[in-house]
Coordinates of C-alpha atoms and ligand atoms in Angstrom, one line a residue:
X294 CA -9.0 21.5 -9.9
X295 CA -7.6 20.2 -6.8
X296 CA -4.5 17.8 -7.3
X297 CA -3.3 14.6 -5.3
X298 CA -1.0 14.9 -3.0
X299 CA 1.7 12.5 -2.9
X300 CA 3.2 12.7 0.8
X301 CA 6.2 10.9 2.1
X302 CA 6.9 10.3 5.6
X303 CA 8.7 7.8 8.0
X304 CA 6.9 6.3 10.4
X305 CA 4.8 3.3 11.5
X306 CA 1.6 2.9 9.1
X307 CA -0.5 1.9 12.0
X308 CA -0.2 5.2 13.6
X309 CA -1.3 7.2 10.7
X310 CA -4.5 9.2 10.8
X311 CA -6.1 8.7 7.2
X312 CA -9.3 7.2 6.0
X313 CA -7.6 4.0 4.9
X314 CA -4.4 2.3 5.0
X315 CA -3.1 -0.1 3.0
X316 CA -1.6 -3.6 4.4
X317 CA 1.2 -5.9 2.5
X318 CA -0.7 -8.6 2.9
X319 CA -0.3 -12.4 1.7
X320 CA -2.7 -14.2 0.0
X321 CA -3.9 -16.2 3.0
X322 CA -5.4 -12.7 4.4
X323 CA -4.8 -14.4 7.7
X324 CA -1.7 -12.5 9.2
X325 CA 1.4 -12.6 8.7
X326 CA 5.0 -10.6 10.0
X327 CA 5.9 -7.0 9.0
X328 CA 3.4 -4.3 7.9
X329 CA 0.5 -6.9 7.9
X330 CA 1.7 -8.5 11.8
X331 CA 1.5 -4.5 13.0
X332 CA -1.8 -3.7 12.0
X333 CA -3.3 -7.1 12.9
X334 CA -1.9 -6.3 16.9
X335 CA -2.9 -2.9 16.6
X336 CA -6.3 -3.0 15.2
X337 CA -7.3 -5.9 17.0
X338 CA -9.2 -9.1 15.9
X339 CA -12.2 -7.6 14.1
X340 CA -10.1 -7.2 11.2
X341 CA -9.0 -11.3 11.3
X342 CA -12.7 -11.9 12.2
X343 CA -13.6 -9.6 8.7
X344 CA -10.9 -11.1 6.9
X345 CA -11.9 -15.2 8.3
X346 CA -15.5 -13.9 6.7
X347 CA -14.2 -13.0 3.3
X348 CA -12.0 -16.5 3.1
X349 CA -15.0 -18.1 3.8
X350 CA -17.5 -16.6 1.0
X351 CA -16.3 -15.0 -2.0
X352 CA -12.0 -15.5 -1.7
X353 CA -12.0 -18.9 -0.9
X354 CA -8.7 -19.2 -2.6
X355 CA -7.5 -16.3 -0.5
X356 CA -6.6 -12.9 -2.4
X357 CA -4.4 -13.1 -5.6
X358 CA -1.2 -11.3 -6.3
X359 CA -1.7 -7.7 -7.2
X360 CA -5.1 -7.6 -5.9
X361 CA -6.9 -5.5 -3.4
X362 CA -9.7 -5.7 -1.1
X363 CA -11.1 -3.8 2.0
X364 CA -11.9 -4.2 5.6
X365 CA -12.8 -2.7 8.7
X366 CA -9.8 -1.2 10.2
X367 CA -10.6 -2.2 14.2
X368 CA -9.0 0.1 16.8
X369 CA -6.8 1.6 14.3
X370 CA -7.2 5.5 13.9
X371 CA -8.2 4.5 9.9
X372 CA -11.4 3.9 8.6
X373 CA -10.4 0.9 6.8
X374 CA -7.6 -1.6 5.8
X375 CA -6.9 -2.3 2.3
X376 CA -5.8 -5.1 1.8
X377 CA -3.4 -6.0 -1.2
X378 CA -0.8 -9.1 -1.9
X379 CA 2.7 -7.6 -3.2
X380 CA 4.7 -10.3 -5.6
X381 CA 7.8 -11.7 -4.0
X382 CA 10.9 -10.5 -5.8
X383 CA 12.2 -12.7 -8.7
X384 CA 14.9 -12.0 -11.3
X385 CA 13.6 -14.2 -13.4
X386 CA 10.4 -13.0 -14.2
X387 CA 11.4 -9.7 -13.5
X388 CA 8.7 -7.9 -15.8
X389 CA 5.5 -10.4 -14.6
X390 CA 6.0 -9.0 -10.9
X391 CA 6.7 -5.8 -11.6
X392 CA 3.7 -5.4 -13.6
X393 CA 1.8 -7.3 -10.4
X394 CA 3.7 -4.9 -8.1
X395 CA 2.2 -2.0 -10.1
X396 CA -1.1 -3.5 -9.9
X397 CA -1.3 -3.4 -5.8
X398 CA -0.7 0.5 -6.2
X399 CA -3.7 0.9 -9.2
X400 CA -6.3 -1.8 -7.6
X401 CA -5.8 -0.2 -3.8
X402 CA -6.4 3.3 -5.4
X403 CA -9.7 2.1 -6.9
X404 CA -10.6 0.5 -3.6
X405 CA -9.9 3.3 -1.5
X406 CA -12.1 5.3 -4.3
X407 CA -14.4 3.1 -4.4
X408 CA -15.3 3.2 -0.4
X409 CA -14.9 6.9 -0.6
X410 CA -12.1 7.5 1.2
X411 CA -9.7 11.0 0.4
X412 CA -6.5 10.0 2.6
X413 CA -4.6 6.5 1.7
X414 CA -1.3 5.5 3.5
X415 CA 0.6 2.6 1.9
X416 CA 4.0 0.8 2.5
X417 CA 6.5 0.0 0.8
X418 CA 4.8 -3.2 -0.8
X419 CA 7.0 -6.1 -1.1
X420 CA 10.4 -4.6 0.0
X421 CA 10.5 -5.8 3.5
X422 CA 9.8 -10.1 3.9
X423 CA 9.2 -10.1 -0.1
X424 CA 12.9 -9.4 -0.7
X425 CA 12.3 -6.0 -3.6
X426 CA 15.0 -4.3 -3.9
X427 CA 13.9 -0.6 -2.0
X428 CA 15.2 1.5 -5.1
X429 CA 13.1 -0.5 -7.6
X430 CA 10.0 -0.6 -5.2
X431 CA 9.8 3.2 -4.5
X432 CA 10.6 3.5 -8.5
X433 CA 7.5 1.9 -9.1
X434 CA 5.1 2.9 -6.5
X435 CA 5.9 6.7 -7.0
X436 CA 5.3 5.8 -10.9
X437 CA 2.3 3.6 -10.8
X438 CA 0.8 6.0 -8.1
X439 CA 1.8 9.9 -9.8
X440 CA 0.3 8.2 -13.1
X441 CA -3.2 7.3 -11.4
X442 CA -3.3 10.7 -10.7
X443 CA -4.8 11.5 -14.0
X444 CA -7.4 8.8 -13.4
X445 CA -9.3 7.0 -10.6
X446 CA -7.1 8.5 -7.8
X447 CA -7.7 12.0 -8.6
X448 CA -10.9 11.7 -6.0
X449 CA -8.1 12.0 -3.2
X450 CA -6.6 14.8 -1.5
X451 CA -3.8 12.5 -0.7
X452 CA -1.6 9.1 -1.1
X453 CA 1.1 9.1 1.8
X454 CA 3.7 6.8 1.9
X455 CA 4.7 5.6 5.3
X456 CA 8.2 4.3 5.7
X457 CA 9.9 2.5 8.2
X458 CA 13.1 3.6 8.7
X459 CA 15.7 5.8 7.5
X460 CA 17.0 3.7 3.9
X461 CA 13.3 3.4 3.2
X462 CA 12.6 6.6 3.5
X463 CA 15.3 8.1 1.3
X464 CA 15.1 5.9 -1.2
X465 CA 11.1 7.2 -1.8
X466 CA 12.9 10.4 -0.9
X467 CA 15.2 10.6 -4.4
X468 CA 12.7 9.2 -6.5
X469 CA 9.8 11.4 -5.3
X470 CA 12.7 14.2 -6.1
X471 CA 13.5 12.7 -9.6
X472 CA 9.5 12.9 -10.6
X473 CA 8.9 16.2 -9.3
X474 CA 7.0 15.3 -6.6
X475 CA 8.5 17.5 -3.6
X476 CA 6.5 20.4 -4.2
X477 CA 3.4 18.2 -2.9
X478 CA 4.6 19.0 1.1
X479 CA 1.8 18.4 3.2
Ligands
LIG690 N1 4.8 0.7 9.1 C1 5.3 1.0 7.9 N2 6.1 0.2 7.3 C2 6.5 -1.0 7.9 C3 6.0 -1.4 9.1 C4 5.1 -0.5 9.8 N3 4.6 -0.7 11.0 N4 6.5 -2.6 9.4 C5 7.3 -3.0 8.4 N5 7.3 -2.0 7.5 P1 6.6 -6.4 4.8 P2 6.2 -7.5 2.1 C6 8.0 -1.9 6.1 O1 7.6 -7.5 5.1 O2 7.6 -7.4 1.7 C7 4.1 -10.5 5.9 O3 4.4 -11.6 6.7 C8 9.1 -2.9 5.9 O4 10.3 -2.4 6.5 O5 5.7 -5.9 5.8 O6 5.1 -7.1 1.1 C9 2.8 -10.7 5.1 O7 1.9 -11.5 5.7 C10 9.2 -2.9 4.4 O8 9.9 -1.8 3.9 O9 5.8 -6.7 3.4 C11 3.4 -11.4 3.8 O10 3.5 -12.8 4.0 C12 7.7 -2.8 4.0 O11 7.1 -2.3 5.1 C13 4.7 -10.7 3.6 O12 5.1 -10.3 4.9 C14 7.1 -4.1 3.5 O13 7.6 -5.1 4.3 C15 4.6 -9.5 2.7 O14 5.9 -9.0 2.5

């Protein structure tokens, strides 16, 4: 039985040659900054013109928190862009986002599954204009993600995290150690 890889590398997301990566979208699906401003420039407008579409059938209200969704993914070496809108970071109702944080990993698994894809990049969801703390973040993606291994995502060869820059990165880095997950080197 072949087993998920769970990659880590820093870098920019929109460079990354895999059949789908995931954007930290908002619920507007019409741009933004960060993750979601670089692969809207780099990809070029047939993702906005895909993503103006969807707003105007079926997600009228725009995507909700913790959901996913796909498009194409334009000039951009991936096949398509997931789409998925991270929680923004409050104390207060610390175990609600968490739980939607967690959801962004499982529903842009089954996506990317779903279209048939074997390679998925994400970001760090939420921890850039969202405000989550990076430690807490790559706690839960790396836990959310090495648990779907056992169920939807074990069609893929591999989920790579992208991270940009150096704190990012390590901060995947010691968690990724602390599950085990460094013997999965590309
Ligand atoms: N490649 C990989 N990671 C990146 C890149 C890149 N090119 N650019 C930034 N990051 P953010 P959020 C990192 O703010 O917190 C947008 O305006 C960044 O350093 O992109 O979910 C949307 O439209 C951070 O670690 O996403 C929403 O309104 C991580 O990606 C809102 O921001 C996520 O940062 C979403 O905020």
């Amino acid at each position: 039985m072949t087993v998920t890889r769970i990659t880590l590398v820093e870098g920019d997301i929109t460079e990354q040659q895999v059949d789908a990566v995931v954007n930290a979208a908002n619920s507007s699906l019409l741009g933004g900054g960060g993750v979601d401003g670089a692969i809207h420039r780099k990809g070029g407008p047939q993702i906005l013109e895909e993503c103006r579409r969807l707003r105007a059938g079926h997600y009228g209200k725009g995507l909700s928190t913790g959901h996913a969704l796909a498009t194409t993914a334009g000039r951009l070496p991936a096949r398509w862009v997931i789409h998925t809108v991270g929680p923004v970071h409050r104390a207060e109702e610390y175990d609600k986002k968490a739980e939607q944080l967690a959801s962004c990993y499982r529903e842009s698994l089954r996506v990317a599954v779903e279209l048939g894809a074997r390679t998925v990049a994400f970001p760090a969801v939420s921890a850039g204009v969202y405000g989550w703390p990076l430690e807490d973040a790559a706690r839960i993606a790396l836990r959310t993600v090495a648990a779907a291994r056992s169920g939807p995502a074990r069609e893929l060869a591999e989920v790579r995290f992208v991270l940009f820059g150096t704190e990012a990165y390590l901060a995947f880095e010691r968690e990724w150690r602390v599950l085990g997950l460094d013997g999965d080197r590309p």
